[in-house]
Amino acid sequence: MPSPARLEQFNTAPTETVERVLLTCCHSLRWAHRLADHRPYPDLDALLAAADEAAYDLTPADLAEALAGESLTLLPDGAYSAAHTALSAAHAAYESRFGHVFVICLDDAAPEEALDQVLAAIRSRLTNDPEEERIITADELRRLARGRLSRLVRHAFFDPRP
């Protein structure tokens, strides 16, 4: 659980500071504004529930904004060059088909299984129609934001200074 001091810092920091930090979790201004505006949160569960709700309410434009801030999935240290080539090709095919970067939440994946999961997911999701993929992408983005936010409040030092 996060320390009460970290959650208190989150709840009492200036809105602009909180929004800036929230944008590192999800690159949607609407999402960040909404979470910052609904403070204070009594506990981490309430904050995560609000983050999920805000993510579910993202419009297609908000989703595009959030996806534009995402980067490609990184390979674990020591991955072979063939893995880099395969992942680069898969990312390129995905981006060509759907017009945005591939996102997947790997919070529950063992590091040694991450590459296989990413490649399998890209290959599987390339067969989706655009609307189905938009729904899956929005859910993966929500899961990414939830994990980042949880780590921010649990482990990271929340510096309220601009």
CSV table of N, CA and C in Angstrom, one decimal, residues 53-157:
chain,number,residue,atom,x,y,z
A,53,GLU,N,-12.4,4.8,-14.5
A,53,GLU,CA,-13.6,5.5,-15.1
A,53,GLU,C,-13.3,6.6,-16.1
A,54,ALA,N,-12.2,7.4,-15.8
A,54,ALA,CA,-11.8,8.4,-16.7
A,54,ALA,C,-11.3,7.8,-18.0
A,55,ALA,N,-10.6,6.7,-17.9
A,55,ALA,CA,-10.1,6.0,-19.1
A,55,ALA,C,-11.2,5.5,-20.0
A,56,TYR,N,-12.3,4.9,-19.3
A,56,TYR,CA,-13.4,4.4,-20.1
A,56,TYR,C,-14.1,5.5,-20.8
A,57,ASP,N,-14.0,6.8,-20.3
A,57,ASP,CA,-14.7,7.9,-20.9
A,57,ASP,C,-13.9,8.6,-22.0
A,58,LEU,N,-12.7,8.1,-22.3
A,58,LEU,CA,-11.9,8.8,-23.4
A,58,LEU,C,-12.6,8.7,-24.7
A,59,THR,N,-12.7,9.8,-25.4
A,59,THR,CA,-13.2,9.9,-26.7
A,59,THR,C,-12.2,9.4,-27.7
A,60,PRO,N,-12.6,9.1,-28.9
A,60,PRO,CA,-11.5,8.7,-29.9
A,60,PRO,C,-10.4,9.7,-30.0
A,61,ALA,N,-10.7,11.0,-30.0
A,61,ALA,CA,-9.6,12.0,-30.0
A,61,ALA,C,-8.7,11.9,-28.8
A,62,ASP,N,-9.3,11.7,-27.6
A,62,ASP,CA,-8.5,11.6,-26.4
A,62,ASP,C,-7.6,10.3,-26.5
A,63,LEU,N,-8.2,9.3,-27.0
A,63,LEU,CA,-7.4,8.0,-27.2
A,63,LEU,C,-6.2,8.2,-28.1
A,64,ALA,N,-6.5,8.9,-29.2
A,64,ALA,CA,-5.4,9.2,-30.2
A,64,ALA,C,-4.3,10.1,-29.5
A,65,GLU,N,-4.7,11.1,-28.7
A,65,GLU,CA,-3.8,11.9,-28.0
A,65,GLU,C,-2.9,11.0,-27.0
A,66,ALA,N,-3.6,10.2,-26.3
A,66,ALA,CA,-2.9,9.3,-25.4
A,66,ALA,C,-1.9,8.3,-26.1
A,67,LEU,N,-2.4,7.8,-27.2
A,67,LEU,CA,-1.5,6.9,-28.0
A,67,LEU,C,-0.3,7.6,-28.6
A,68,ALA,N,-0.5,8.8,-29.0
A,68,ALA,CA,0.6,9.6,-29.6
A,68,ALA,C,1.8,9.8,-28.6
A,69,GLY,N,1.5,9.7,-27.3
A,69,GLY,CA,2.5,9.8,-26.3
A,69,GLY,C,3.2,8.5,-25.9
A,70,GLU,N,2.7,7.4,-26.4
A,70,GLU,CA,3.2,6.1,-26.0
A,70,GLU,C,4.4,5.8,-26.9
A,71,SER,N,5.3,5.0,-26.4
A,71,SER,CA,6.5,4.6,-27.2
A,71,SER,C,6.4,3.0,-27.4
A,72,LEU,N,7.3,2.6,-28.3
A,72,LEU,CA,7.3,1.1,-28.6
A,72,LEU,C,7.7,0.3,-27.4
A,73,THR,N,7.2,-0.9,-27.4
A,73,THR,CA,7.5,-1.8,-26.3
A,73,THR,C,9.0,-2.1,-26.4
A,74,LEU,N,9.7,-2.0,-25.2
A,74,LEU,CA,11.1,-2.2,-25.2
A,74,LEU,C,11.4,-3.7,-25.0
A,75,LEU,N,12.5,-4.1,-25.6
A,75,LEU,CA,12.9,-5.5,-25.4
A,75,LEU,C,13.8,-5.6,-24.1
A,76,PRO,N,13.7,-6.8,-23.5
A,76,PRO,CA,14.6,-7.0,-22.3
A,76,PRO,C,16.0,-6.9,-22.7
A,77,ASP,N,16.9,-6.6,-21.7
A,77,ASP,CA,18.3,-6.6,-21.9
A,77,ASP,C,18.7,-8.0,-22.4
A,78,GLY,N,19.7,-8.0,-23.3
A,78,GLY,CA,20.2,-9.3,-23.7
A,78,GLY,C,19.4,-10.0,-24.8
A,79,ALA,N,18.4,-9.3,-25.3
A,79,ALA,CA,17.6,-9.9,-26.4
A,79,ALA,C,18.4,-10.0,-27.7
A,80,TYR,N,18.3,-11.0,-28.4
A,80,TYR,CA,19.0,-11.2,-29.7
A,80,TYR,C,18.6,-10.2,-30.7
A,81,SER,N,19.5,-10.0,-31.7
A,81,SER,CA,19.2,-9.0,-32.8
A,81,SER,C,18.0,-9.5,-33.6
A,82,ALA,N,17.9,-10.8,-33.7
A,82,ALA,CA,16.7,-11.4,-34.5
A,82,ALA,C,15.4,-11.0,-33.8
A,83,ALA,N,15.4,-10.9,-32.5
A,83,ALA,CA,14.2,-10.5,-31.7
A,83,ALA,C,13.9,-9.0,-32.0
A,84,HIS,N,15.0,-8.2,-32.1
A,84,HIS,CA,14.8,-6.8,-32.4
A,84,HIS,C,14.2,-6.6,-33.8
A,85,THR,N,14.7,-7.4,-34.7
A,85,THR,CA,14.2,-7.4,-36.1
A,85,THR,C,12.7,-7.8,-36.1
A,86,ALA,N,12.4,-8.9,-35.5
A,86,ALA,CA,11.0,-9.4,-35.5
A,86,ALA,C,10.1,-8.4,-34.8
A,87,LEU,N,10.5,-7.8,-33.7
A,87,LEU,CA,9.6,-6.9,-33.0
A,87,LEU,C,9.5,-5.6,-33.8
A,88,SER,N,10.5,-5.1,-34.4
A,88,SER,CA,10.4,-3.9,-35.3
A,88,SER,C,9.5,-4.2,-36.5
A,89,ALA,N,9.6,-5.3,-37.1
A,89,ALA,CA,8.7,-5.6,-38.2
A,89,ALA,C,7.3,-5.7,-37.8
A,90,ALA,N,7.0,-6.4,-36.6
A,90,ALA,CA,5.7,-6.5,-36.1
A,90,ALA,C,5.1,-5.1,-35.8
A,91,HIS,N,5.9,-4.3,-35.1
A,91,HIS,CA,5.4,-2.9,-34.8
A,91,HIS,C,5.1,-2.2,-36.1
A,92,ALA,N,5.9,-2.3,-37.1
A,92,ALA,CA,5.7,-1.5,-38.3
A,92,ALA,C,4.4,-2.0,-39.0
A,93,ALA,N,4.2,-3.3,-39.0
A,93,ALA,CA,3.0,-3.9,-39.6
A,93,ALA,C,1.7,-3.4,-38.9
A,94,TYR,N,1.8,-3.4,-37.5
A,94,TYR,CA,0.7,-2.9,-36.7
A,94,TYR,C,0.4,-1.5,-37.0
A,95,GLU,N,1.4,-0.6,-36.9
A,95,GLU,CA,1.2,0.8,-37.1
A,95,GLU,C,0.7,1.1,-38.5
A,96,SER,N,1.2,0.4,-39.5
A,96,SER,CA,0.7,0.6,-40.8
A,96,SER,C,-0.8,0.2,-40.9
A,97,ARG,N,-1.2,-0.8,-40.2
A,97,ARG,CA,-2.6,-1.2,-40.3
A,97,ARG,C,-3.6,-0.3,-39.5
A,98,PHE,N,-3.1,0.1,-38.3
A,98,PHE,CA,-4.0,0.8,-37.4
A,98,PHE,C,-3.7,2.3,-37.2
A,99,GLY,N,-2.5,2.7,-37.7
A,99,GLY,CA,-2.2,4.1,-37.6
A,99,GLY,C,-1.7,4.6,-36.3
A,100,HIS,N,-1.4,3.8,-35.4
A,100,HIS,CA,-0.9,4.2,-34.1
A,100,HIS,C,0.0,3.1,-33.5
A,101,VAL,N,0.8,3.4,-32.5
A,101,VAL,CA,1.7,2.5,-31.9
A,101,VAL,C,0.9,1.4,-31.2
A,102,PHE,N,1.5,0.2,-31.2
A,102,PHE,CA,0.9,-1.0,-30.4
A,102,PHE,C,1.2,-0.8,-29.0
A,103,VAL,N,0.1,-0.9,-28.1
A,103,VAL,CA,0.3,-0.9,-26.7
A,103,VAL,C,-0.2,-2.2,-26.1
A,104,ILE,N,0.5,-2.6,-25.0
A,104,ILE,CA,0.1,-3.8,-24.3
A,104,ILE,C,0.6,-3.6,-22.9
A,105,CYS,N,-0.2,-4.0,-21.9
A,105,CYS,CA,0.2,-3.9,-20.5
A,105,CYS,C,0.9,-5.3,-20.2
A,106,LEU,N,2.1,-5.2,-19.7
A,106,LEU,CA,2.9,-6.4,-19.4
A,106,LEU,C,3.1,-6.5,-17.9
A,107,ASP,N,2.3,-5.8,-17.1
A,107,ASP,CA,2.5,-5.7,-15.6
A,107,ASP,C,2.6,-7.1,-15.0
A,108,ASP,N,1.8,-8.1,-15.5
A,108,ASP,CA,1.7,-9.4,-14.9
A,108,ASP,C,2.6,-10.4,-15.6
A,109,ALA,N,3.4,-9.9,-16.6
A,109,ALA,CA,4.3,-10.9,-17.4
A,109,ALA,C,5.6,-11.0,-16.8
A,110,ALA,N,6.2,-12.2,-16.7
A,110,ALA,CA,7.5,-12.4,-16.3
A,110,ALA,C,8.5,-11.7,-17.4
A,111,PRO,N,9.5,-11.1,-16.9
A,111,PRO,CA,10.4,-10.4,-17.9
A,111,PRO,C,10.9,-11.3,-19.0
A,112,GLU,N,11.2,-12.6,-18.7
A,112,GLU,CA,11.6,-13.5,-19.8
A,112,GLU,C,10.6,-13.9,-20.7
A,113,GLU,N,9.3,-13.6,-20.4
A,113,GLU,CA,8.2,-14.0,-21.3
A,113,GLU,C,7.6,-12.8,-22.1
A,114,ALA,N,8.1,-11.6,-21.7
A,114,ALA,CA,7.6,-10.4,-22.3
A,114,ALA,C,7.7,-10.3,-23.8
A,115,LEU,N,8.8,-10.7,-24.4
A,115,LEU,CA,9.0,-10.6,-25.8
A,115,LEU,C,8.0,-11.5,-26.5
A,116,ASP,N,7.9,-12.7,-26.1
A,116,ASP,CA,7.0,-13.7,-26.7
A,116,ASP,C,5.5,-13.2,-26.6
A,117,GLN,N,5.2,-12.6,-25.5
A,117,GLN,CA,3.8,-12.1,-25.3
A,117,GLN,C,3.5,-11.0,-26.2
A,118,VAL,N,4.5,-10.1,-26.4
A,118,VAL,CA,4.3,-8.9,-27.3
A,118,VAL,C,4.1,-9.4,-28.7
A,119,LEU,N,5.1,-10.2,-29.2
A,119,LEU,CA,5.0,-10.7,-30.5
A,119,LEU,C,3.7,-11.5,-30.8
A,120,ALA,N,3.3,-12.3,-29.9
A,120,ALA,CA,2.0,-13.1,-30.1
A,120,ALA,C,0.8,-12.2,-30.1
A,121,ALA,N,0.8,-11.2,-29.2
A,121,ALA,CA,-0.3,-10.2,-29.2
A,121,ALA,C,-0.4,-9.4,-30.4
A,122,ILE,N,0.8,-8.9,-30.9
A,122,ILE,CA,0.7,-8.1,-32.2
A,122,ILE,C,0.2,-9.0,-33.3
A,123,ARG,N,0.7,-10.2,-33.4
A,123,ARG,CA,0.3,-11.1,-34.5
A,123,ARG,C,-1.2,-11.3,-34.4
A,124,SER,N,-1.7,-11.6,-33.2
A,124,SER,CA,-3.1,-11.9,-33.0
A,124,SER,C,-3.9,-10.6,-33.3
A,125,ARG,N,-3.5,-9.5,-32.8
A,125,ARG,CA,-4.3,-8.3,-32.9
A,125,ARG,C,-4.3,-7.7,-34.4
A,126,LEU,N,-3.3,-8.1,-35.2
A,126,LEU,CA,-3.3,-7.6,-36.6
A,126,LEU,C,-4.5,-8.2,-37.3
A,127,THR,N,-5.1,-9.2,-36.9
A,127,THR,CA,-6.3,-9.8,-37.6
A,127,THR,C,-7.6,-9.1,-37.2
A,128,ASN,N,-7.5,-8.2,-36.2
A,128,ASN,CA,-8.7,-7.5,-35.7
A,128,ASN,C,-9.2,-6.5,-36.7
A,129,ASP,N,-10.5,-6.2,-36.7
A,129,ASP,CA,-11.0,-5.1,-37.5
A,129,ASP,C,-10.7,-3.8,-36.7
A,130,PRO,N,-10.6,-2.7,-37.3
A,130,PRO,CA,-10.2,-1.4,-36.6
A,130,PRO,C,-11.1,-1.1,-35.4
A,131,GLU,N,-12.4,-1.3,-35.4
A,131,GLU,CA,-13.2,-1.0,-34.2
A,131,GLU,C,-12.9,-2.0,-33.1
A,132,GLU,N,-12.7,-3.2,-33.4
A,132,GLU,CA,-12.4,-4.2,-32.3
A,132,GLU,C,-11.0,-3.8,-31.7
A,133,GLU,N,-10.1,-3.5,-32.6
A,133,GLU,CA,-8.8,-3.1,-32.1
A,133,GLU,C,-8.8,-1.8,-31.3
A,134,ARG,N,-9.6,-0.9,-31.7
A,134,ARG,CA,-9.7,0.3,-30.9
A,134,ARG,C,-10.2,0.0,-29.4
A,135,ILE,N,-11.1,-0.9,-29.3
A,135,ILE,CA,-11.6,-1.3,-28.0
A,135,ILE,C,-10.5,-2.0,-27.2
A,136,ILE,N,-9.8,-2.9,-27.8
A,136,ILE,CA,-8.7,-3.6,-27.1
A,136,ILE,C,-7.6,-2.6,-26.7
A,137,THR,N,-7.2,-1.7,-27.7
A,137,THR,CA,-6.2,-0.7,-27.4
A,137,THR,C,-6.6,0.2,-26.3
A,138,ALA,N,-7.8,0.6,-26.2
A,138,ALA,CA,-8.3,1.5,-25.1
A,138,ALA,C,-8.1,0.8,-23.8
A,139,ASP,N,-8.5,-0.5,-23.8
A,139,ASP,CA,-8.4,-1.3,-22.5
A,139,ASP,C,-6.9,-1.5,-22.1
A,140,GLU,N,-6.0,-1.8,-23.1
A,140,GLU,CA,-4.6,-1.9,-22.7
A,140,GLU,C,-4.1,-0.6,-22.2
A,141,LEU,N,-4.5,0.5,-22.8
A,141,LEU,CA,-4.0,1.8,-22.4
A,141,LEU,C,-4.5,2.1,-21.0
A,142,ARG,N,-5.7,1.7,-20.7
A,142,ARG,CA,-6.3,1.9,-19.3
A,142,ARG,C,-5.5,1.1,-18.3
A,143,ARG,N,-5.1,-0.2,-18.7
A,143,ARG,CA,-4.4,-1.0,-17.8
A,143,ARG,C,-2.9,-0.5,-17.6
A,144,LEU,N,-2.3,0.1,-18.7
A,144,LEU,CA,-1.0,0.7,-18.5
A,144,LEU,C,-1.1,1.9,-17.6
A,145,ALA,N,-2.1,2.8,-17.8
A,145,ALA,CA,-2.2,3.9,-16.9
A,145,ALA,C,-2.4,3.5,-15.5
A,146,ARG,N,-3.3,2.6,-15.2
A,146,ARG,CA,-3.5,2.1,-13.9
A,146,ARG,C,-2.3,1.6,-13.2
A,147,GLY,N,-1.5,0.8,-13.9
A,147,GLY,CA,-0.2,0.3,-13.3
A,147,GLY,C,0.8,1.4,-13.1
A,148,ARG,N,0.9,2.3,-14.0
A,148,ARG,CA,1.8,3.5,-13.8
A,148,ARG,C,1.4,4.3,-12.6
A,149,LEU,N,0.1,4.6,-12.5
A,149,LEU,CA,-0.4,5.4,-11.4
A,149,LEU,C,-0.2,4.7,-10.1
A,150,SER,N,-0.5,3.4,-10.1
A,150,SER,CA,-0.3,2.7,-8.8
A,150,SER,C,1.2,2.7,-8.4
A,151,ARG,N,2.1,2.5,-9.3
A,151,ARG,CA,3.5,2.6,-9.0
A,151,ARG,C,3.9,4.0,-8.6
A,152,LEU,N,3.4,5.0,-9.2
A,152,LEU,CA,3.7,6.3,-8.8
A,152,LEU,C,3.3,6.6,-7.4
A,153,VAL,N,2.2,6.2,-7.0
A,153,VAL,CA,1.7,6.5,-5.6
A,153,VAL,C,2.3,5.6,-4.6
A,154,ARG,N,2.6,4.3,-5.0
A,154,ARG,CA,3.1,3.4,-4.1
A,154,ARG,C,4.6,3.5,-3.9
A,155,HIS,N,5.4,3.8,-5.0
A,155,HIS,CA,6.8,3.6,-4.9
A,155,HIS,C,7.6,4.9,-5.2
A,156,ALA,N,7.1,5.7,-6.1
A,156,ALA,CA,7.9,6.8,-6.6
A,156,ALA,C,7.7,8.0,-5.6
A,157,PHE,N,8.8,8.7,-5.5
A,157,PHE,CA,8.7,9.9,-4.7
A,157,PHE,C,7.9,11.0,-5.5
